[in-house]
XYZ file of C-alpha atoms in Angstrom:
559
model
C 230.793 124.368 -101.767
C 228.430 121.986 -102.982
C 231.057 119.817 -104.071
C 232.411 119.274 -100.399
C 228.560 118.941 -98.639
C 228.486 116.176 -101.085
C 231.895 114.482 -99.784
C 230.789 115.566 -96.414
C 227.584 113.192 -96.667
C 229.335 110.358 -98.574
C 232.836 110.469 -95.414
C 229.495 110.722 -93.077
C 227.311 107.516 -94.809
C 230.454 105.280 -94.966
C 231.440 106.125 -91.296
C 227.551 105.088 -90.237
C 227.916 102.171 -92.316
C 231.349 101.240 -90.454
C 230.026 101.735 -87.029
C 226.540 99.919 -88.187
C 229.002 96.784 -89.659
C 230.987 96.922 -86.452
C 227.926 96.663 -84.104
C 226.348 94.043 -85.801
C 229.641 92.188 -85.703
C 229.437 92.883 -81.667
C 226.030 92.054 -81.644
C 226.570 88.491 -83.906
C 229.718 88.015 -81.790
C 227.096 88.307 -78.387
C 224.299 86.839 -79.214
C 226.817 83.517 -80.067
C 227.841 83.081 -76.588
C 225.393 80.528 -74.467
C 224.953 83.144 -71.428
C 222.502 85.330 -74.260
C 220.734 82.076 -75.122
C 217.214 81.664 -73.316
C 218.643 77.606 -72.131
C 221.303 79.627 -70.141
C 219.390 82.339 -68.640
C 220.228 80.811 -65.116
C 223.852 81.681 -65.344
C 222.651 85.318 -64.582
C 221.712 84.364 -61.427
C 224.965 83.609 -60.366
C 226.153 87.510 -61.161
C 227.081 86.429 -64.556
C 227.416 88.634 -67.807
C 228.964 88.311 -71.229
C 231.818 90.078 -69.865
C 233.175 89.223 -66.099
C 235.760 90.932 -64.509
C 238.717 88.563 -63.408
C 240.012 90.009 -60.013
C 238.303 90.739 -56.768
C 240.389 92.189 -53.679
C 237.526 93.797 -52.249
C 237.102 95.487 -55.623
C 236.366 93.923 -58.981
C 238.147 94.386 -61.956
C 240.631 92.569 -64.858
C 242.494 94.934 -67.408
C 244.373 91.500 -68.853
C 244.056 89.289 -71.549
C 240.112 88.752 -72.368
C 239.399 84.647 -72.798
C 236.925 83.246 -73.312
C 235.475 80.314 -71.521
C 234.023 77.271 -73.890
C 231.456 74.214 -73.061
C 233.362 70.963 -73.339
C 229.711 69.251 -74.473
C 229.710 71.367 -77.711
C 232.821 73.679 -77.957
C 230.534 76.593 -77.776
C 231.252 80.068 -75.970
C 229.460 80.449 -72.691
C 231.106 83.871 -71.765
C 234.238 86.077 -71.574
C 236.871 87.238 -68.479
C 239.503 89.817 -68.042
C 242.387 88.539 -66.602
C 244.728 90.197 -64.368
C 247.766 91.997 -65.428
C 250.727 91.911 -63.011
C 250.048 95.113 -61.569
C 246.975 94.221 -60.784
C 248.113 91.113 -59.297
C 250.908 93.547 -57.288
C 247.811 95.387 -55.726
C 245.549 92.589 -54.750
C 248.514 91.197 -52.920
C 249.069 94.005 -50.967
C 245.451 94.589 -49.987
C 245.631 90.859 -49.350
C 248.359 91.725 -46.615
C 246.445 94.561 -45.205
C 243.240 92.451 -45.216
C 245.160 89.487 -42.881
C 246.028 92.555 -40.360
C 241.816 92.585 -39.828
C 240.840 88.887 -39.729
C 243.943 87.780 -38.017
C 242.693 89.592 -34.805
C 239.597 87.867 -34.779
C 238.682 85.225 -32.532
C 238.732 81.719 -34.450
C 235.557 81.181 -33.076
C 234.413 84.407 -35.072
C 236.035 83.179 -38.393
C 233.960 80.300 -38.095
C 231.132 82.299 -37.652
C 232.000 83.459 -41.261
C 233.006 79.988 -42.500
C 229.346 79.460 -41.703
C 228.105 81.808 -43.385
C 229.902 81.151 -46.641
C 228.546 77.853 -46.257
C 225.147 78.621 -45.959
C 225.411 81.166 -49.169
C 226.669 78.028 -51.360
C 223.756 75.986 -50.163
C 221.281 78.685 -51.648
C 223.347 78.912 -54.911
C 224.165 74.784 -55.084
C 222.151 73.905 -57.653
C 222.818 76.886 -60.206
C 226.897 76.560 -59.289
C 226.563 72.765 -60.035
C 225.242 74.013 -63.205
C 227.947 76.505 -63.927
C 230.446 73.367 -63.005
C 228.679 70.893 -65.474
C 228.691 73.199 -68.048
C 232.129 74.707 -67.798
C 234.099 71.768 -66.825
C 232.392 68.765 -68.351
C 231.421 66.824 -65.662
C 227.625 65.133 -65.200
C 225.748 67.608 -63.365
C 225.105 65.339 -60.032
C 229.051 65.573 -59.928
C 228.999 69.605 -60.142
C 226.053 69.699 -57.284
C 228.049 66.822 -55.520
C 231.359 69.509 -55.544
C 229.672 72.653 -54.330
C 228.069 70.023 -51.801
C 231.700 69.633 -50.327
C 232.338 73.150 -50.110
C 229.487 73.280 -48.185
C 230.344 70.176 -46.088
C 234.124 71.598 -45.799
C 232.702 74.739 -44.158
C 230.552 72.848 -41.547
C 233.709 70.663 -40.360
C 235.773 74.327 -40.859
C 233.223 75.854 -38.178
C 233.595 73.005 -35.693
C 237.250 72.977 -35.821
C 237.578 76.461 -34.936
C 236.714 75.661 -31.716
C 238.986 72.777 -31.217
C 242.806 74.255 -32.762
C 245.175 73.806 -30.225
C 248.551 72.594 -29.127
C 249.234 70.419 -25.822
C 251.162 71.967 -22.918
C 254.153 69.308 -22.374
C 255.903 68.820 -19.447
C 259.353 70.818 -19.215
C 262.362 69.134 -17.348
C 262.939 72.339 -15.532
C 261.745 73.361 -12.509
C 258.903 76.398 -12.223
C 258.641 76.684 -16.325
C 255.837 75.347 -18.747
C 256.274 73.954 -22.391
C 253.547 75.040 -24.668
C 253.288 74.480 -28.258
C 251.204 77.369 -29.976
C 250.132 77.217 -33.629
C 249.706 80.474 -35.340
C 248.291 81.327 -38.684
C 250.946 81.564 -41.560
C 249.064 84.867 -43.199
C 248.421 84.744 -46.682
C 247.743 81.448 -48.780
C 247.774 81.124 -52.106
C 245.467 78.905 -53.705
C 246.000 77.160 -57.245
C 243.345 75.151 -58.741
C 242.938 73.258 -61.473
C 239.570 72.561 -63.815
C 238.624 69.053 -62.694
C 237.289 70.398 -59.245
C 236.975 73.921 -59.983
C 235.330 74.528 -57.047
C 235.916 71.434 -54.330
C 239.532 72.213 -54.219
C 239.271 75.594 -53.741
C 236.778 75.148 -50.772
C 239.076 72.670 -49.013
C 241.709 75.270 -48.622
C 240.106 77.966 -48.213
C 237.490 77.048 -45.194
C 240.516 75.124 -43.256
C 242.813 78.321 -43.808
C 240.109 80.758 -43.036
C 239.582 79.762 -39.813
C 243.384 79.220 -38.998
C 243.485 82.593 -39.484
C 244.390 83.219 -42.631
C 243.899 85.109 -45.897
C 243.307 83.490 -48.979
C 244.663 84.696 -52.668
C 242.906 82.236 -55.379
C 243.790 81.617 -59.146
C 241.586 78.794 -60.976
C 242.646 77.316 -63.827
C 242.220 79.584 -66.907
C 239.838 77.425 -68.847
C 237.152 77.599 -65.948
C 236.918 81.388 -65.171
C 233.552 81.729 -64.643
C 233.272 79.314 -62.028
C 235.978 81.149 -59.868
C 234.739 84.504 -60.836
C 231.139 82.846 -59.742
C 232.676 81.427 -56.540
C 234.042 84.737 -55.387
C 230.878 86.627 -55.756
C 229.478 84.627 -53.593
C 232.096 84.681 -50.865
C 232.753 88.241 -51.395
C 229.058 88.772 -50.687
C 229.133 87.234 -46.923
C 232.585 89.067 -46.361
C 230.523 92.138 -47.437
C 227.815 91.826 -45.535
C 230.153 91.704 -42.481
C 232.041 94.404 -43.248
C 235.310 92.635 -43.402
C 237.879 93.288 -46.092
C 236.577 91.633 -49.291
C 240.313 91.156 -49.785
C 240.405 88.256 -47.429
C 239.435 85.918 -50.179
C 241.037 87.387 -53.266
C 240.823 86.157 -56.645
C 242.808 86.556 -60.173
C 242.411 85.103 -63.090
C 245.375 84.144 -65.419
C 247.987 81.718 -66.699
C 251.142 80.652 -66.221
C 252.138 84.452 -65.297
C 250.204 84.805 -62.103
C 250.840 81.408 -60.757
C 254.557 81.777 -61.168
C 254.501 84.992 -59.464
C 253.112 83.603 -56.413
C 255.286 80.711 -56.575
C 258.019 83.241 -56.439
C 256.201 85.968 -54.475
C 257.684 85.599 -50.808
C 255.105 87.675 -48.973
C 252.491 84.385 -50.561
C 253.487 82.369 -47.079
C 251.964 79.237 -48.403
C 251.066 77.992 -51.847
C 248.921 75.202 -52.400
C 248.913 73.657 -55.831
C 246.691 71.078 -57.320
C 247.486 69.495 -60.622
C 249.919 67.952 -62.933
C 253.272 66.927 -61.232
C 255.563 68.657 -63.827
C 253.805 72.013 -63.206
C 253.755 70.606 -59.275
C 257.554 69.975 -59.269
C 258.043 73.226 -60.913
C 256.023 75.009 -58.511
C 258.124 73.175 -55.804
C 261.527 74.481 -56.935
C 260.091 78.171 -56.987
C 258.682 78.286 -53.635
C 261.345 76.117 -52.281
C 264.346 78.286 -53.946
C 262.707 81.614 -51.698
C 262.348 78.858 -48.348
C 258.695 79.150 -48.684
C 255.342 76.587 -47.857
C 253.840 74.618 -50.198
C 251.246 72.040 -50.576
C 251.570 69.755 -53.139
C 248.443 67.586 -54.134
C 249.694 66.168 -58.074
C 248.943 63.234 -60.111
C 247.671 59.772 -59.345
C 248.424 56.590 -60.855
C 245.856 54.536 -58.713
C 244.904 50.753 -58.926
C 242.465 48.405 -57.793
C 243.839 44.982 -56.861
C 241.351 41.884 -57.281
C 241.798 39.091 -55.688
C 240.419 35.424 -56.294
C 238.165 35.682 -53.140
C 236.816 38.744 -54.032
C 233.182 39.594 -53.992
C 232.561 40.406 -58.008
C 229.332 41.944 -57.662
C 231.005 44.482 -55.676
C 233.971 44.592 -57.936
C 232.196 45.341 -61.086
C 230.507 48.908 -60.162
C 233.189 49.947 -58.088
C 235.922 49.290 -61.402
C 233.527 50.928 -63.098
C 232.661 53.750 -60.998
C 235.965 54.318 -60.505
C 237.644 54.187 -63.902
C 234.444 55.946 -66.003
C 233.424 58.844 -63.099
C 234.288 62.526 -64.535
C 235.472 60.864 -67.533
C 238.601 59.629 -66.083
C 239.474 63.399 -64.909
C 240.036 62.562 -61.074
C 243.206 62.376 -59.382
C 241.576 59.303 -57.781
C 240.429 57.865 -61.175
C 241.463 54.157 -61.459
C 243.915 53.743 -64.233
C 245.211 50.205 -63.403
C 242.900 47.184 -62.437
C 244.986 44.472 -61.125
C 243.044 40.858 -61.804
C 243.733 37.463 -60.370
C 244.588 35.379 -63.264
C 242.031 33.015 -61.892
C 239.519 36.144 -62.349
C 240.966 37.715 -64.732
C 239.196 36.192 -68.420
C 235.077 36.965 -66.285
C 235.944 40.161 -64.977
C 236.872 41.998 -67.693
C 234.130 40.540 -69.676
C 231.100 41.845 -67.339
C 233.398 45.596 -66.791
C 233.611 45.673 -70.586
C 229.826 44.686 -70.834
C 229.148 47.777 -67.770
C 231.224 50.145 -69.781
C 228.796 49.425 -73.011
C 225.792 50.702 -70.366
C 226.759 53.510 -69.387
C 224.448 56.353 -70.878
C 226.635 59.139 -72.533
C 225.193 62.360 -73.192
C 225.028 66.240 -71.895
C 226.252 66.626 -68.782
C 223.903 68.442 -67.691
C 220.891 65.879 -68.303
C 220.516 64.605 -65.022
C 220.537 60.985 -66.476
C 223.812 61.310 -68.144
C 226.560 59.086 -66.813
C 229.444 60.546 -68.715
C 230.045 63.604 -69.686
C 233.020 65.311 -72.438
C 236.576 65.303 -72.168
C 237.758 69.176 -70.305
C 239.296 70.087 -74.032
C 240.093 69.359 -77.304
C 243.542 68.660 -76.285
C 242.673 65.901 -73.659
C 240.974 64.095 -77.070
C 244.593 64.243 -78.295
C 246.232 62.350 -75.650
C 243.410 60.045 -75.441
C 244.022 59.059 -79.095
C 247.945 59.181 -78.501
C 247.768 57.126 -75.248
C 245.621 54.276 -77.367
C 248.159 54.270 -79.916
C 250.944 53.561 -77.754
C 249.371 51.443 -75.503
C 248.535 49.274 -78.864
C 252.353 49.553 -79.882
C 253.207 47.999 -76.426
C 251.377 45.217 -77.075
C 247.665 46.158 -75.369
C 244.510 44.727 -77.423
C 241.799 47.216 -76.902
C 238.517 45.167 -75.626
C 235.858 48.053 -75.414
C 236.038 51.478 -76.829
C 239.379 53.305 -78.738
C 237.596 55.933 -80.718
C 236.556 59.933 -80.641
C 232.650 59.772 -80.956
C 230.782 61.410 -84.028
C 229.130 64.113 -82.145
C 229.834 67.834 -80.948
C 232.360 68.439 -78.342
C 235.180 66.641 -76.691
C 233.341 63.385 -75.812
C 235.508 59.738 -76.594
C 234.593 56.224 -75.510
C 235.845 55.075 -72.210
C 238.017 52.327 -73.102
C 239.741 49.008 -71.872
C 243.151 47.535 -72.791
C 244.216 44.568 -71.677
C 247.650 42.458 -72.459
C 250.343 44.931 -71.698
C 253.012 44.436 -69.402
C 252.914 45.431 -65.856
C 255.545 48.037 -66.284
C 255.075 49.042 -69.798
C 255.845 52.911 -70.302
C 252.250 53.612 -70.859
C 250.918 51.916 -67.806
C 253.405 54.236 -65.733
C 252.582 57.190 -67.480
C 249.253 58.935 -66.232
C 247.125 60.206 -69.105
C 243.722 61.877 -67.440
C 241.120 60.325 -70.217
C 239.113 56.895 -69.138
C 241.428 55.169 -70.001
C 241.409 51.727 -68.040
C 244.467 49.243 -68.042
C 243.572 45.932 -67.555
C 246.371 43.756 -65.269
C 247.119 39.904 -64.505
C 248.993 38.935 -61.569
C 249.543 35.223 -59.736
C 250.772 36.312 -56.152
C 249.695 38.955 -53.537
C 253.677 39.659 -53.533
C 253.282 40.640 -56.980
C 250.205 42.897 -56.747
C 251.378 44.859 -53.933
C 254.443 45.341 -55.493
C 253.220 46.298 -58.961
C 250.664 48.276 -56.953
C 253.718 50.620 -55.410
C 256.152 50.852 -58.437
C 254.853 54.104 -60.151
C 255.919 57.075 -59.205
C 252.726 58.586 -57.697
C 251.277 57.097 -54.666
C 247.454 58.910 -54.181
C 244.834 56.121 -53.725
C 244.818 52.538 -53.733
C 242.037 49.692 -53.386
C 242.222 45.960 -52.751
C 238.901 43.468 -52.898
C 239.376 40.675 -50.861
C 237.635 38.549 -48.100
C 240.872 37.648 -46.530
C 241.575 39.373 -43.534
C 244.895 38.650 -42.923
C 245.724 40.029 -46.415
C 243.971 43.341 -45.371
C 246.012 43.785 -42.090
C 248.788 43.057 -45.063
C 247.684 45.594 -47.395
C 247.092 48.440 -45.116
C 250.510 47.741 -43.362
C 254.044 48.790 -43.867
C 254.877 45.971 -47.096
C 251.129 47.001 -48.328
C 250.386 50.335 -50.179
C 252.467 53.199 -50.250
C 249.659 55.504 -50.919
C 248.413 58.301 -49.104
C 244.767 56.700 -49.493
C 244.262 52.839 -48.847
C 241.127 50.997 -49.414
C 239.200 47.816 -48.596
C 236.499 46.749 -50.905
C 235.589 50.205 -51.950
C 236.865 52.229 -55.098
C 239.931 54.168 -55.325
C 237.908 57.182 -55.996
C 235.326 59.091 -53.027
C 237.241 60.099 -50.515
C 235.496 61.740 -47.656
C 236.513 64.878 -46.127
C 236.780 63.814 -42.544
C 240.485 62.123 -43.996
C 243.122 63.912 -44.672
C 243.536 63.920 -48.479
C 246.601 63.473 -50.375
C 249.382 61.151 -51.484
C 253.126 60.075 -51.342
C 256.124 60.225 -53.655
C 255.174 61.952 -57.052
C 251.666 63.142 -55.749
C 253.574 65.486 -53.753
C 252.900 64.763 -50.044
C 250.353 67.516 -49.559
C 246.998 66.360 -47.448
C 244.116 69.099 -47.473
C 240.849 68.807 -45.608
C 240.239 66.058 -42.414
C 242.138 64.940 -39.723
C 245.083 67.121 -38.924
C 245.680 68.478 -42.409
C 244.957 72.286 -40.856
C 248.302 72.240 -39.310
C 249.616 73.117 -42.921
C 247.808 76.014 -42.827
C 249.624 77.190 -39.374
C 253.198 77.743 -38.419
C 254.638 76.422 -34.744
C 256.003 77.866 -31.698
C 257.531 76.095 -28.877
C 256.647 78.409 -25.765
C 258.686 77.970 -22.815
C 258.028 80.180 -20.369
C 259.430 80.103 -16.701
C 256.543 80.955 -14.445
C 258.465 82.157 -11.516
C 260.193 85.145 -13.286
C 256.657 85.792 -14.983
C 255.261 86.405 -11.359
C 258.618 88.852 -10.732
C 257.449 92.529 -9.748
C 260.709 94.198 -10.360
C 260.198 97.895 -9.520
C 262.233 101.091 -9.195
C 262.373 100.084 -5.513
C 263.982 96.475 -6.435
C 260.935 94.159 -4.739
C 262.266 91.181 -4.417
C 259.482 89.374 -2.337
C 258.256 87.530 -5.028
C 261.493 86.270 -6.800
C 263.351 83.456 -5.646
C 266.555 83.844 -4.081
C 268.444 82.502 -7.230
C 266.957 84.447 -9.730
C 268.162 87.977 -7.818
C 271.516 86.597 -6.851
C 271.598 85.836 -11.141
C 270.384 89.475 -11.810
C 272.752 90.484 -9.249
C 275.986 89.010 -10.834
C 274.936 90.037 -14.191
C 274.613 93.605 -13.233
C 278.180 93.244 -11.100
C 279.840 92.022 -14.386
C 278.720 94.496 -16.817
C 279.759 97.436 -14.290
């Protein structure tokens, strides 16, 4: 008896001891992540805990994969998120579905209303999201405040335009009909995003869509889940207060799993996909295999051309600007600048001598310039883009090397000397990396300017204004943005955004781009037989004479 009290103690002391090791492991493994840290309180506000569910379809939840999500400025864990498994995603479809049944019998007027709203709930959050951005993503913190600003700004041109969709009535070539062209929403749009505008990207879609009528089914890209999770609880919060369908604007987190089921998915009646073209052209062949939508907004290979004329005062900032911003993760970045060879020698000395000024640091110091690479495998290809561009024959002139310091931060660098169509000048690598070009001729520039294979934004610098008429003309720029003495990068949302050839031909935002969101009908409708009272007593006053004596025939020949 004694003899098993005494195990029973011992079995009972090495259990407490198991459960004491394992919570101290929890609580070690917690008190690690930056969300427990005092410096981080803040991301609390934003509905924030260690663990965050990863899917929201009016309910919240995630019984996936658990990642966690790291800072790029030290490689340290901010906070975890459970993904969505695929029956999870099967679900928030389907509520999805039943959600569009609600808002697509609302006046557009109404959705706007919402759109409002929403926009007004991300100006009360916009300096705490531009936080979550800057810390999550990488970029300097005026850049994360700057994207939540065009959410915001997105929304007010969203509300306006709700008031103004519509198609013309044309005139029909026969007599007593009318030719209308309707536009109707296309139901539910799913949205794929990728980390360099976690949440700019997102907004552009899903205010335009919104107020076309549509629902919206997001997935960010899996190394910035906290941002989308963040995102959605704020959205899901005006939908809320409404009492619409939280479902409208889903959300779920994952990888390659979920974004190649909505590729495939054919009740998804639209996908729109920002980021690399090989995933882009693989996205392309899924949706386009079921006859489905998609909107395409891929890589960018962009250059700024420099002519002899040019004003280099304004040149110098706006290479720089646009070459160094986000740490050469935009889609607009400039990758090629295109110098006079009468130019050529002064300008790259004063960009090189810009590029040793600008202050490096956390990117959430408000007088940081330049923030960390998204990952450690973006310091990779920076390394294996300078090595290549060196074995094609570039000299590197400023920067080249990984910097001594925590997380994923490398010099921005210039290479000049290689060939105007060397392989690594056509390849886009998305680290500052900045190619340096000489050219003689505006034949030449133009043309160099359009031989890549993506086409997204485009600058010249030039007093000449026959040259500009030239440039933005059908022998200028094949780009789906073309600029005048401004950078290739800041494009406002009033435009239609988006680019040619490799970049996938998808425009999001301004001008007319919310017809992507819609599908057309051509109404005819003949206006006499639409006033026809045909009763049980055969009234004929109010039909023409033709139209009975048709009826009449028809009913003759099928007796």
């Amino acid at each position: 008896m004694q003899r098993c009290f005494t195990l029973t103690i011992a079995r009972h002391w090495a259990l407490r001891k198991k459960l004491l090791t394992i919570s101290y492991q929890q609580s070690a493994a917690m008190s690690t992540l930056l969300i427990n840290q005092p410096k981080y309180a803040w991301l609390k506000e934003l509905g924030l805990s260690e663990d965050n569910d990863g899917v929201y379809n009016g309910n919240w939840g995630g019984k996936g994969e658990v990642i966690t999500s790291y800072c790029p400025a030290n490689n340290e864990p901010i906070a975890r998120v459970r993904q969505a498994t695929m029956a999870e995603y099967e679900e928030t479809v389907q509520k999805s579905r039943d959600a569009w049944k609600v808002w697509a019998d609302i006046p557009a007027p109404k959705r706007g209303e919402i759109v409002r709203q929403i926009g007004d709930a991300l100006r009360k959050k916009i300096k705490v999201l531009g936080s979550l951005v800057s810390l999550e993503m990488g970029k300097i913190y005026v850049e994360g405040v700057g994207e939540v600003q065009e959410y915001v700004d997105v929304c007010d041109y969203a509300v306006g335009l709700s008031r103004m969709i519509g198609g013309p009535v044309l005139p029909s070539e026969r007599p007593g009909h009318a030719l209308i062209e309707m536009w109707n929403p296309v139901g539910l749009v799913g949205i794929i995003t990728a980390f360099n505008f976690p949440v700019a990207v997102y907004g552009w879609n899903n205010a335009i869509a919104l107020i076309c009528g549509n629902v919206c089914l997001w997935k960010g890209a899996p190394t910035t889940p906290l941002t989308s999770v963040a995102v959605t609880k704020i959205v899901a919060q005006v939908l809320e207060q409404n009492n619409l369908p939280g479902a409208i604007c889903s959300m779920t987190c994952g990888g390659a799993d979920i974004g190649t089921a909505m590729s495939k998915d054919e009740r998804v009646d639209l996908v729109s996909f920002t980021g690399s073209t090989h995933v882009g052209k693989m996205v392309a062949m899924m949706v386009q295999e079921r006859f489905g939508r998609n909107l395409l907004e891929l890589g960018g290979n962009n250059a700024i051309i420099v002519f002899e004329d040019a004003d280099l005062n304004l040149v110098v900032p706006s290479a720089v600007f646009a070459s160094v911003g986000t740490a050469g993760q935009r889609c607009t970045t400039t990758r090629r600048l295109m110098l006079h060879g009468s130019i050529h020698d002064v300008v790259v000395e004063r960009v090189a001598k810009a590029y040793k000024q600008v202050r490096i640091g956390d990117p959430w110091d408000p007088s940081t310039m330049y923030g960390p690479l998204h990952t450690k495998q973006a310091v990779d290809q920076y390394l294996a883009a300078i090595e290549q561009a060196k074995q094609q024959g570039g000299t590197v002139v400023c920067g080249g090397k990984v910097m001594d310091r925590p997380g994923n931060y490398v010099e921005p660098t210039i290479i000049t000397g290689l060939a105007h169509d060397a392989p690594i000048v056509h390849t886009e690598t998305f680290v500052p990396i900045l190619y340096v070009l000489k050219f003689q001729t505006e034949e030449e520039a133009f043309a160099w300017n359009n031989e890549v294979k993506q086409g997204l934004s485009s600058s010249i610098f030039t007093k000449d204004m026959g040259r500009v008429f030239r440039w933005l003309g059908p022998k200028g720029s094949d780009c789906g943005i073309v600029n005048v003495n401004i950078p290739t990068s800041g494009a406002e949302i009033g435009g239609a955004f988006g680019g040619e050839k490799h970049t996938g031909g998808g425009r999001e935002s301004g001008s007319d781009s919310w017809k992507q969101y819609m599908r057309r009908s051509t109404w005819c409708v003949n206006k006499i037989n639409a006033l026809c009272q045909i009763t049980p007593h055969w009234n004929i006053s109010v039909c023409s004479t033709s139209l009975w004596q048709t009826l009449y025939h028809s009913l003759n020949t099928a007796m």
